[in-house]
Tab-separated table of C-alpha atoms in Angstrom:
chain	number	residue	atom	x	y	z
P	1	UNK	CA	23.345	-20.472	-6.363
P	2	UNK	CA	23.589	-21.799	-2.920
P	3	UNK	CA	23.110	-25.336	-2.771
P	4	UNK	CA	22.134	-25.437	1.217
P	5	UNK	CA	19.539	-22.653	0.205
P	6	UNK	CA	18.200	-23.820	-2.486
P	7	UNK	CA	17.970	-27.773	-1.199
P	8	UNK	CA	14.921	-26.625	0.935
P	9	UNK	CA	13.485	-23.099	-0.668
P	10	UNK	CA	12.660	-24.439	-3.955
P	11	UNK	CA	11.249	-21.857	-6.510
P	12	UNK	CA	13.241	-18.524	-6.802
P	13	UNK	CA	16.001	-17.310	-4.437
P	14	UNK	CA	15.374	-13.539	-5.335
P	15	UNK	CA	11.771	-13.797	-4.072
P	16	UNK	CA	12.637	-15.674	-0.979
P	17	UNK	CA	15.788	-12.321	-0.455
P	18	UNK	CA	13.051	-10.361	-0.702
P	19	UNK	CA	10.473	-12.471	1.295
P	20	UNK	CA	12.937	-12.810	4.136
P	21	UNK	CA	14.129	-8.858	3.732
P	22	UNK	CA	10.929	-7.641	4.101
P	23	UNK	CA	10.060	-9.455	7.060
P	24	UNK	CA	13.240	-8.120	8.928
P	25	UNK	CA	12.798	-4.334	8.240
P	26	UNK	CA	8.962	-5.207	9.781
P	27	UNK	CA	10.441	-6.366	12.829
P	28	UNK	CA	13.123	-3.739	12.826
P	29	UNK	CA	10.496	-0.917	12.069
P	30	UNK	CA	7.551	-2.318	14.104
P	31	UNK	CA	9.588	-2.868	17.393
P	32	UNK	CA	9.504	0.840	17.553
P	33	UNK	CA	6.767	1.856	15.710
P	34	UNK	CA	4.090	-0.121	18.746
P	35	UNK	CA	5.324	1.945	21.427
P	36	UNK	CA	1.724	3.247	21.918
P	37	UNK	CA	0.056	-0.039	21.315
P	38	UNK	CA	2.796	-1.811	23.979
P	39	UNK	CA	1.667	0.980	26.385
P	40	UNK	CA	-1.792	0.351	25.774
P	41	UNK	CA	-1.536	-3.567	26.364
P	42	UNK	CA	0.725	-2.971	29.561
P	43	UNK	CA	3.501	-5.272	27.747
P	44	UNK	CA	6.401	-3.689	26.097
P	45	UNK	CA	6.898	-7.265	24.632
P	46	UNK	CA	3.852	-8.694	23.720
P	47	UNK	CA	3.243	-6.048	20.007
P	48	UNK	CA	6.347	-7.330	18.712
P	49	UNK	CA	6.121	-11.495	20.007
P	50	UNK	CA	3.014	-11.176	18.356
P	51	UNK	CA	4.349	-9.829	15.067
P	52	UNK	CA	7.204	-12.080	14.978
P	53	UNK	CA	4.909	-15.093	15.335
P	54	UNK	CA	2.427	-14.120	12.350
P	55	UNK	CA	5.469	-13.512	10.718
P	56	UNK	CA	7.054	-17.098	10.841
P	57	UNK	CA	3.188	-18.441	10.614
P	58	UNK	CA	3.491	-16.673	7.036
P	59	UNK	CA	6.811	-17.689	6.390
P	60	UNK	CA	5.974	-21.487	7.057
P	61	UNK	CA	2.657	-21.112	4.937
P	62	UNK	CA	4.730	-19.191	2.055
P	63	UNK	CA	6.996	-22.565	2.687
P	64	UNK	CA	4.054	-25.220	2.302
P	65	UNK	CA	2.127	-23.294	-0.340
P	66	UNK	CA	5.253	-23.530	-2.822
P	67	UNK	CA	5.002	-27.046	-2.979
P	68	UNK	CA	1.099	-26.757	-4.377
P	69	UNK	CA	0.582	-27.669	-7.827
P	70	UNK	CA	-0.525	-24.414	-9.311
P	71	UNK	CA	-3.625	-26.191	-11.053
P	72	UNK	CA	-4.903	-26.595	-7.581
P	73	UNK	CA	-5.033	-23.084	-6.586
P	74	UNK	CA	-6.547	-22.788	-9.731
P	75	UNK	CA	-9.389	-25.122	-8.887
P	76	UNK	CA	-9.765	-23.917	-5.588
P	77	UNK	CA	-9.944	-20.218	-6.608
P	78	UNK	CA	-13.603	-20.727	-7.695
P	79	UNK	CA	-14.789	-21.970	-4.185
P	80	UNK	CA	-12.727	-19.440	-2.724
P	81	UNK	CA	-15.200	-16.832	-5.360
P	82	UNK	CA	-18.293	-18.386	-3.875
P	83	UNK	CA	-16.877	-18.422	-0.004
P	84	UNK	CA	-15.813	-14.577	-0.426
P	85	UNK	CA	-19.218	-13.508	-1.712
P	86	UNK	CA	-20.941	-15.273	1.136
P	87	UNK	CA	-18.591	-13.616	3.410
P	88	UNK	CA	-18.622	-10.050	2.011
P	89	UNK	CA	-22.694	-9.980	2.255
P	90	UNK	CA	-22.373	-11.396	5.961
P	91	UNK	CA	-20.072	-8.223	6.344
P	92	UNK	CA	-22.760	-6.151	4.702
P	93	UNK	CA	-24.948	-6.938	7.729
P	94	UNK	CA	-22.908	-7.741	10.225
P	95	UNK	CA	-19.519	-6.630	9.868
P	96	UNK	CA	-17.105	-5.237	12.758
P	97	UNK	CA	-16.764	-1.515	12.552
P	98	UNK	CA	-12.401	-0.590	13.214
P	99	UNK	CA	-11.340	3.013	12.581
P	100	UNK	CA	-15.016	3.854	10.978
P	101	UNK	CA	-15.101	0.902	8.699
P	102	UNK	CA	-16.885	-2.272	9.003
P	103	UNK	CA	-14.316	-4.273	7.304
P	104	UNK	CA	-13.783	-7.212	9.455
P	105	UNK	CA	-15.951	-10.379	10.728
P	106	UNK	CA	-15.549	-12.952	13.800
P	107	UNK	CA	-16.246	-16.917	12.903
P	108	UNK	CA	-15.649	-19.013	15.883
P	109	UNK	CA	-13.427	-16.291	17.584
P	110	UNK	CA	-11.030	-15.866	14.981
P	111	UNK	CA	-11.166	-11.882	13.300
P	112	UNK	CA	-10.183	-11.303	9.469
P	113	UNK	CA	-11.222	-9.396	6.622
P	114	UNK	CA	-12.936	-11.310	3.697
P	115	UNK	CA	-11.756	-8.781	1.302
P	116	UNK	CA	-7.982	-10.390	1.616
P	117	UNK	CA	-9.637	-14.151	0.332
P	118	UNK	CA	-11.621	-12.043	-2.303
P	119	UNK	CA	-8.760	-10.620	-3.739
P	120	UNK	CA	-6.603	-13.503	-3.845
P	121	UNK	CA	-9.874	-15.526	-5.298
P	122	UNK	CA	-10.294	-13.041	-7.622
P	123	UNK	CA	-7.141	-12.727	-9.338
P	124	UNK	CA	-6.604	-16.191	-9.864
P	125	UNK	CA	-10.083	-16.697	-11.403
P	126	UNK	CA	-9.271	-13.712	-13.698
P	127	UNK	CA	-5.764	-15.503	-14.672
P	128	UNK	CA	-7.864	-18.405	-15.263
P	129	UNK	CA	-10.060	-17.014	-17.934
P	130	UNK	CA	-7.713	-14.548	-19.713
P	131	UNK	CA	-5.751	-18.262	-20.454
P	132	UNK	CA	-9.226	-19.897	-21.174
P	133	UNK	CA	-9.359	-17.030	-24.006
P	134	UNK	CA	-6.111	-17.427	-25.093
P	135	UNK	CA	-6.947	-21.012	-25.522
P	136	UNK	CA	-9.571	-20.576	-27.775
P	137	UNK	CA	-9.735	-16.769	-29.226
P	138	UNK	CA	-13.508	-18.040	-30.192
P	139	UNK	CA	-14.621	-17.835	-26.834
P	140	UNK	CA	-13.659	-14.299	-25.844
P	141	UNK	CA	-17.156	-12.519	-25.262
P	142	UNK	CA	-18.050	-15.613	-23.197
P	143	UNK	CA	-15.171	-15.319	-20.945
P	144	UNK	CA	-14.828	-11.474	-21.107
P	145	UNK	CA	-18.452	-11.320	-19.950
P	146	UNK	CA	-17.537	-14.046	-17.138
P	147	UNK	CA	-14.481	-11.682	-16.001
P	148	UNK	CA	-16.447	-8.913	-15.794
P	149	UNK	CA	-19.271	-10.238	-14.066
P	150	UNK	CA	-17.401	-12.068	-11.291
P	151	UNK	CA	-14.873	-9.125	-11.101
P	152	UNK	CA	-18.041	-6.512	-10.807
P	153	UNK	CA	-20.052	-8.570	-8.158
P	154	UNK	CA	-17.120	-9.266	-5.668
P	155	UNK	CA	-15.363	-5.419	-6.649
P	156	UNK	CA	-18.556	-3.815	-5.854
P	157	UNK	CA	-18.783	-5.750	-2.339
P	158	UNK	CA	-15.882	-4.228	-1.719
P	159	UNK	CA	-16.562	-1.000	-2.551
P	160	UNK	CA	-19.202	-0.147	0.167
P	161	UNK	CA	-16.808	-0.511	2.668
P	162	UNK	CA	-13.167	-0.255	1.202
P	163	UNK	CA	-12.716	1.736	-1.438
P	164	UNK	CA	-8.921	1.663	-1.890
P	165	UNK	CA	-9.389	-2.574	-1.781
P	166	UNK	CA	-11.714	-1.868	-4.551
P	167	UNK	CA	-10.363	0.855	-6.545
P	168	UNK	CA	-6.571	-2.237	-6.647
P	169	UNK	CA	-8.474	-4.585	-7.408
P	170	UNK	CA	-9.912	-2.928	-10.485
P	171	UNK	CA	-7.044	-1.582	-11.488
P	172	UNK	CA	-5.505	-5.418	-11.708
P	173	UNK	CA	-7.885	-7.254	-13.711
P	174	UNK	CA	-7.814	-4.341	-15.936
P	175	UNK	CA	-4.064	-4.277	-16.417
P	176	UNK	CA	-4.204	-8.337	-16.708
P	177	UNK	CA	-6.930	-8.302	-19.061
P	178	UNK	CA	-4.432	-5.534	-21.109
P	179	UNK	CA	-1.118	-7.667	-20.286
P	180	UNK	CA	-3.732	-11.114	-21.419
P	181	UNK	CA	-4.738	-8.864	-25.078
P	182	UNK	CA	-8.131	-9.108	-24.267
P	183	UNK	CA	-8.960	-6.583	-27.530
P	184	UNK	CA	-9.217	-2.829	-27.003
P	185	UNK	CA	-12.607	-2.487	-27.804
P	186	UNK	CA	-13.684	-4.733	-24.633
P	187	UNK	CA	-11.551	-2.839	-22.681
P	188	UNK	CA	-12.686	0.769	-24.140
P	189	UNK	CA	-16.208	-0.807	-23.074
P	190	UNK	CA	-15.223	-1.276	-18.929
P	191	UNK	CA	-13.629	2.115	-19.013
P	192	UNK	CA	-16.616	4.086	-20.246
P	193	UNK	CA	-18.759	2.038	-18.113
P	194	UNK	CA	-16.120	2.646	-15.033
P	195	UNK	CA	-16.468	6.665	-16.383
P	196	UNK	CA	-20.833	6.414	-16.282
P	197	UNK	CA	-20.870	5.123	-13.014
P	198	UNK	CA	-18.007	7.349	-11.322
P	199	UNK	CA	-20.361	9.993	-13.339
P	200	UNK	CA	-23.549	8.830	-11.273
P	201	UNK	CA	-22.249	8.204	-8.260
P	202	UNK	CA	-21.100	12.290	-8.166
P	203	UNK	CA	-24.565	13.270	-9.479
P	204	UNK	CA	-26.238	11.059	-6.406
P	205	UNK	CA	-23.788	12.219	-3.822
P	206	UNK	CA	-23.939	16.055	-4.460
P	207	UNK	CA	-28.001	15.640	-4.997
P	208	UNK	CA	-29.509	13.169	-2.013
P	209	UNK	CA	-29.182	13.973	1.256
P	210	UNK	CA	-27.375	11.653	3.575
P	211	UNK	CA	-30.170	11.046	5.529
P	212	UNK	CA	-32.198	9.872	3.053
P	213	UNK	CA	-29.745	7.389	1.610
P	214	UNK	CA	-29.724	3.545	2.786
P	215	UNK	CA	-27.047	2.880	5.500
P	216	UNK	CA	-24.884	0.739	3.181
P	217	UNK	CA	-23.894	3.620	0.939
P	218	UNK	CA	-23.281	6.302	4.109
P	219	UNK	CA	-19.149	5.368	3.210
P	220	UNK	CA	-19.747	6.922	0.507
P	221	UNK	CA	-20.031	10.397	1.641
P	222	UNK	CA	-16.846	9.636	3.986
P	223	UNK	CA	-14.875	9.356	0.447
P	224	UNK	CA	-16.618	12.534	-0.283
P	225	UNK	CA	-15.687	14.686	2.668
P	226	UNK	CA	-11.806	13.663	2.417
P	227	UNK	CA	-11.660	14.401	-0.862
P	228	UNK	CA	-13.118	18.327	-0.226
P	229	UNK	CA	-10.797	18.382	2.009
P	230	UNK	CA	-8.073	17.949	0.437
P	231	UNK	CA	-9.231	19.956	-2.179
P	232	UNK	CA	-10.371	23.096	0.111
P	233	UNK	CA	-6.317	22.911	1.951
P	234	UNK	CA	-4.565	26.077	2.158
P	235	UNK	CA	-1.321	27.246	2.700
P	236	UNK	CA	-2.258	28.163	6.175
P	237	UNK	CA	-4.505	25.148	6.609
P	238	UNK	CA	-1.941	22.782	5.734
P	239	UNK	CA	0.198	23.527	8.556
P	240	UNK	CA	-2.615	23.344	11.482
P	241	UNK	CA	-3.212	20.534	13.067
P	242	UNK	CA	-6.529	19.174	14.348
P	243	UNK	CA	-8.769	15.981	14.996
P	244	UNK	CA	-9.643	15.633	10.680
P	245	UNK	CA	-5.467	15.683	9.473
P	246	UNK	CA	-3.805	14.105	12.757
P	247	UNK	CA	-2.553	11.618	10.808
P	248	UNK	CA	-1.670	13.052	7.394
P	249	UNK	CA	0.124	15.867	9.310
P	250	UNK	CA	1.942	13.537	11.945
P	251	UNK	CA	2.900	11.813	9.164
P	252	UNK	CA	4.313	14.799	6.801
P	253	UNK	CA	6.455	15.556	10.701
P	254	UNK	CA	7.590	12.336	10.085
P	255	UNK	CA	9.259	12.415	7.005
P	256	UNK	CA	10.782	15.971	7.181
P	257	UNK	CA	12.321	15.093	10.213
P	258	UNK	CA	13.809	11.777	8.196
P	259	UNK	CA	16.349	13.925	6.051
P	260	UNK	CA	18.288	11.491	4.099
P	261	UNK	CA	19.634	8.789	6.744
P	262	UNK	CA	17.276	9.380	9.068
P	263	UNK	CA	17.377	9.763	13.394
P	264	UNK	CA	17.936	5.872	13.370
P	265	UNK	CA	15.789	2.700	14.688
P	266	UNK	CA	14.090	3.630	18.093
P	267	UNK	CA	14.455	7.128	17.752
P	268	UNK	CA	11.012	7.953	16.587
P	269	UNK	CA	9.091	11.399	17.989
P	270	UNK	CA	6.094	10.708	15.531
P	271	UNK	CA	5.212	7.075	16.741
P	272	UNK	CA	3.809	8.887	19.788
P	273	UNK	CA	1.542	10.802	17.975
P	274	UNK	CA	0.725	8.949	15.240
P	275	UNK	CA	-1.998	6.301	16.314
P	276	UNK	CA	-1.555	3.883	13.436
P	277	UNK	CA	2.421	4.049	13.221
P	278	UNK	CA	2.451	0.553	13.121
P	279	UNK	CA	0.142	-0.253	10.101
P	280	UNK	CA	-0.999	3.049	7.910
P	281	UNK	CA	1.468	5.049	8.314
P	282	UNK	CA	4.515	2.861	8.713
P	283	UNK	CA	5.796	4.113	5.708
P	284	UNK	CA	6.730	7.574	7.689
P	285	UNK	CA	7.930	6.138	10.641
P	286	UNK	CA	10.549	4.049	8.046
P	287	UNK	CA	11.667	7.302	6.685
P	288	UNK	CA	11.799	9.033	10.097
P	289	UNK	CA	14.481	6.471	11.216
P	290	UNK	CA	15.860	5.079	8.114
P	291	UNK	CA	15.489	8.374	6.175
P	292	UNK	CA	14.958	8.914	2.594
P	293	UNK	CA	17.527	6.334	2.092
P	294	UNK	CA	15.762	3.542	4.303
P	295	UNK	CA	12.241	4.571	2.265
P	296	UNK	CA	13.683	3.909	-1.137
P	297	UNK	CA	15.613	0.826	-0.046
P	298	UNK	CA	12.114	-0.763	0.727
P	299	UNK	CA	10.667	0.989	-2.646
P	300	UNK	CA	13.229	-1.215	-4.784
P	301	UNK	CA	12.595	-3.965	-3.036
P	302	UNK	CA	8.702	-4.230	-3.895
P	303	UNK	CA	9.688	-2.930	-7.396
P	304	UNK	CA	12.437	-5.535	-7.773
P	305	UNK	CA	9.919	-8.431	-6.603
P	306	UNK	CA	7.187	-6.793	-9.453
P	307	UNK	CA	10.518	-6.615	-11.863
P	308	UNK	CA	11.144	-10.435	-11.096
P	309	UNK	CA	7.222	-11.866	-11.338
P	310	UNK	CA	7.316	-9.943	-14.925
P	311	UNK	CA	10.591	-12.576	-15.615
P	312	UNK	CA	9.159	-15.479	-14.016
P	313	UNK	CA	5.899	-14.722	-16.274
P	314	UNK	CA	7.982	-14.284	-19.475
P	315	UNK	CA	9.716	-18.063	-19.143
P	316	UNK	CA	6.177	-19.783	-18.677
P	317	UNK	CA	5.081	-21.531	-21.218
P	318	UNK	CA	1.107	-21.427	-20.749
P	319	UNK	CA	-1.353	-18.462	-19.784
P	320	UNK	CA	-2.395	-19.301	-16.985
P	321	UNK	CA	0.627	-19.150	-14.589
P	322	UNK	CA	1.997	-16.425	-16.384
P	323	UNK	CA	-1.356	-14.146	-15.980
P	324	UNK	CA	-1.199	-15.452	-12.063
P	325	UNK	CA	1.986	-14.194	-10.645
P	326	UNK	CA	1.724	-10.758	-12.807
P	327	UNK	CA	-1.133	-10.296	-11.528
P	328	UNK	CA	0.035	-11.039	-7.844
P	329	UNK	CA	3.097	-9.224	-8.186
P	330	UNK	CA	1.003	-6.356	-9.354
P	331	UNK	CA	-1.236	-6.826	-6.546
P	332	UNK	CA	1.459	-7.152	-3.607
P	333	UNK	CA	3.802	-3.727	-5.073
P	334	UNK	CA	0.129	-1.255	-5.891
P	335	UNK	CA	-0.321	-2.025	-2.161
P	336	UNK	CA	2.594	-1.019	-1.211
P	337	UNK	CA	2.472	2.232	-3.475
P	338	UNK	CA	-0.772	3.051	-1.841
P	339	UNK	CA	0.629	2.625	1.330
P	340	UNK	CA	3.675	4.931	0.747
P	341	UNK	CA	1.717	7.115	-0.781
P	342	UNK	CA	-0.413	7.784	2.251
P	343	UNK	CA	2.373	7.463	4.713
P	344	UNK	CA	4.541	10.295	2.925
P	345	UNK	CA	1.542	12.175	3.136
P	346	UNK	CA	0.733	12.591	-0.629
P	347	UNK	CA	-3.038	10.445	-0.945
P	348	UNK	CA	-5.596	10.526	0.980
P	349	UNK	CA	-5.871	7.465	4.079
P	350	UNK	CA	-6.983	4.560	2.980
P	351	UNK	CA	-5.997	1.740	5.414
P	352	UNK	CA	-4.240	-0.451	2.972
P	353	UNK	CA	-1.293	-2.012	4.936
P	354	UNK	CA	2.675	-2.219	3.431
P	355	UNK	CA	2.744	-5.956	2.564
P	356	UNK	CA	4.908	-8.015	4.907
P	357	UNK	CA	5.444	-5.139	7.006
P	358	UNK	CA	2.514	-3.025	8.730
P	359	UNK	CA	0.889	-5.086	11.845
P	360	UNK	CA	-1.852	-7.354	11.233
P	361	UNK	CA	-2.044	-11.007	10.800
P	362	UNK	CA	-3.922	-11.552	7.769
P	363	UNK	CA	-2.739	-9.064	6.170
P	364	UNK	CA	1.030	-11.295	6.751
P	365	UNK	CA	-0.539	-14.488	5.871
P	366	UNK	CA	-2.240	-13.387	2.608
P	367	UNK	CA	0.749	-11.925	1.832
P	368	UNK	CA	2.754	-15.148	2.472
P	369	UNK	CA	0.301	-16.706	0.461
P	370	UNK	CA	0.973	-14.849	-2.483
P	371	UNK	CA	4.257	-15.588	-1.957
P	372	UNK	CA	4.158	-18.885	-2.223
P	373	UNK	CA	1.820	-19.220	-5.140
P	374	UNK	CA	4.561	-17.154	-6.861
P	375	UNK	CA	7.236	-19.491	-5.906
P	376	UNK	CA	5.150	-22.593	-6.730
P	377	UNK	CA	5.094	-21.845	-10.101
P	378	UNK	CA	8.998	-21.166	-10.748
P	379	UNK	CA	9.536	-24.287	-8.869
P	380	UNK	CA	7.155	-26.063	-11.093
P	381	UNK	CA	8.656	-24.424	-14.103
P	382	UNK	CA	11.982	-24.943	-13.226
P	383	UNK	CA	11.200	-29.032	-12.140
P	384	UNK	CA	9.542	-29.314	-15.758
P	385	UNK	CA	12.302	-28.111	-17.619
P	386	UNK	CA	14.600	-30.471	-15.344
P	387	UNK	CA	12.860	-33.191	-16.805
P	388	UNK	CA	12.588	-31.891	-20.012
P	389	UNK	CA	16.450	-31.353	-20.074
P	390	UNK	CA	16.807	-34.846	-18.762
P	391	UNK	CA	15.048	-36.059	-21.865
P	392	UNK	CA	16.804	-34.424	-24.329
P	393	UNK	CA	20.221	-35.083	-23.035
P	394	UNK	CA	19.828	-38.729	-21.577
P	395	UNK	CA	24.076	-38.794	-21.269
P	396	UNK	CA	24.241	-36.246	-18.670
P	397	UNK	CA	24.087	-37.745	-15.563
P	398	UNK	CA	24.674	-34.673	-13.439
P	399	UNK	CA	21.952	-31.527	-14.252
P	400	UNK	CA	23.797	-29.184	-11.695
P	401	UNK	CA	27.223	-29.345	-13.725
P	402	UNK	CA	25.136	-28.643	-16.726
P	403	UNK	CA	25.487	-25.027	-18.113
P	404	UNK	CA	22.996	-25.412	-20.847
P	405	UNK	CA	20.255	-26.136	-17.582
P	406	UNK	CA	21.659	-23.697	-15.580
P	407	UNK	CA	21.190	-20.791	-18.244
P	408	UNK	CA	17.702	-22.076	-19.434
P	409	UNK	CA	16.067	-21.886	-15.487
P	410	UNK	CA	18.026	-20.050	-13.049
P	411	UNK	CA	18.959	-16.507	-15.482
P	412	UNK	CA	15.452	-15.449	-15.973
């Protein structure tokens, strides 16, 4: 291990490769993926500048964050609950409508989307409990009942305005809760209750009238309409292009024209026509210039980082940091799936962003935030078992010339 790398970047130096990867296929890929939005701001300059300083804004939070003691995230996680469900009703009633969805909110100038602190909040809170039950097996129906009552509340915010957010989110806490043993029959429970409602919600939309339903639920008949549509596509459908499939098709041009290596960086047709190239549909404009090889370079890379958070979960000895960074790895690579996913033209659009690499600042810092949690808690493993090592073997003055140290925290 590099000692010059390491001296500074505590934690894990395969999650700061793949941090620091990341960022530079986003500058690589968004460069020429903004040529519309450069246009558009009369600055060829200014998308990318822009990018590049959220970029090393997330990098230095990623940086400060891995020095937090992980039991204060875990404290703060429960004001960040109560700020996020402030914020999400706010957005209820006063949320700024982008691309159709009122998913963002202004405080004192500054624009962001209160489902990013939700889901962070979330998460941890959920880790939380799962280790609070592991703790004392007694307590499980208290807890359970806690996790599904804060997950519900803050989910179903969500879900008026972003399902996708929503629909990841669930998915999480129910593979946590699964990955925590919470007991089958708990989790049988949220899955036929998950089943009723999907049930009810099909029954309402097919049987009220829009018109007659309150404004809050009008998104969904938005999921409704994409979803008949891609269930009513035909063979000669598919290949017409109008106002509804822009996207989707621009993006499905995209990737056919990728072929395996791709027309190289900069050489993009589709970033012309596709007007989110630089955040939803990224994805296509990666395998347009990269190819299929450049796409499943930055596939392995999200699916190494979940591959290394399942390690770094497996060496901790409580709950509770091992239920956080699964369930933030999990969080950070079903993003990304969602996003590739859409961008290769296979699920319907959801705006979810391709963490660490689609344009949008707090998106980045979120990201860089889960970054740093996760590297917070191998540093803190790997400083305990430093002085646990130092302990047990009093005579060794050096711990770096120590193999028995070296195998026990650096080969997880």
């Amino acid at each position: 291990m590099n000692k010059k790398f390491t001296k500074y970047l505590k934690g894990d130096t395969v999650i700061w490769i793949i941090f620091f990867t990341l960022c530079g296929f986003s500058i690589l890929e968004l460069y020429s993926a903004s040529s519309t939005l450069a246009y558009s701001m009369g600055n060829h300059a200014a998308p990318i500048f822009q990018h590049v300083f959220f970029l090393l804004t997330g990098a230095a939070l990623a940086f400060a964050i891995h020095f937090v003691p992980y039991k204060y995230i875990r404290i703060l996680a429960y004001l960040g609950i109560v700020v996020s469900f402030i914020l999400l009703l706010y957005l209820l009633a006063k949320g700024e409508s982008i691309n159709s969805a009122s998913r963002w909110i202004k405080i004192f100038g500054i624009q962001f989307q209160p489902s990013e602190i939700a889901k962070l909040s979330l998460i941890v809170v959920v880790a939380d409990l799962i280790s609070r039950i592991r703790a004392n097996p007694a307590l499980e129906n208290k807890y359970f009942y806690w996790i599904l009552g804060i997950s519900g509340v803050i989910i179903g915010l969500i879900l008026f305005e972003n399902f996708s957010t929503a629909f990841i989110l669930g998915v999480i806490v129910f593979s946590m809760m699964f990955i925590g043993q919470v007991s089958f029959k708990k989790l049988g429970i949220i899955i036929a209750s998950i089943l009723f409602l999907i049930l009810l919600g099909v029954v309402i939309v097919k049987t009220v009238p829009k018109e007659k339903m309150p404004d809050m639920f009008e998104r969904v008949y938005t999921w409704e309409k994409r979803i008949s549509r891609t269930q009513q596509e035909t063979n000669e459908t598919r290949y017409v292009i109008n106002d509804e499939n822009l996207q989707v098709q621009h993006g499905r041009i995209a990737v056919a024209r990728g072929g395996f290596f791709g027309v190289y960086p900069g050489n993009s047709i589709e970033r012309d026509y596709l007007p989110h190239a630089y955040d939803d549909f990224i994805f296509a404009i990666i395998i347009e210039e990269l190819g299929l090889f450049g796409g499943i370079l930055i596939m392995l890379l999200y699916l190494w980082l979940l591959f290394r958070t399942g390690q770094i979960a497996t060496v901790c000895r409580s709950t509770f940091p091992a239920m956080l960074v699964t369930g933030l790895g999990l969080l950070i690579t079903l993003q990304a799936a969602v996003n590739m996913f859409v961008g290769s033209g296979f699920g319907l659009v959801t705006g979810q962003p391709l963490p660490l690499i689609s344009r949008g600042g707090t998106s980045i810092m979120i990201t860089s935030v889960y970054f740093g949690i996760i590297l917070g808690v191998i540093r803190e493993i790997k400083s305990t078992e430093e002085k646990r090592f130092k302990q047990q073997n009093p005579v060794v003055e050096d711990l770096e010339k120590s193999d028995a140290l070296t195998l026990k925290i650096d080969d997880i």
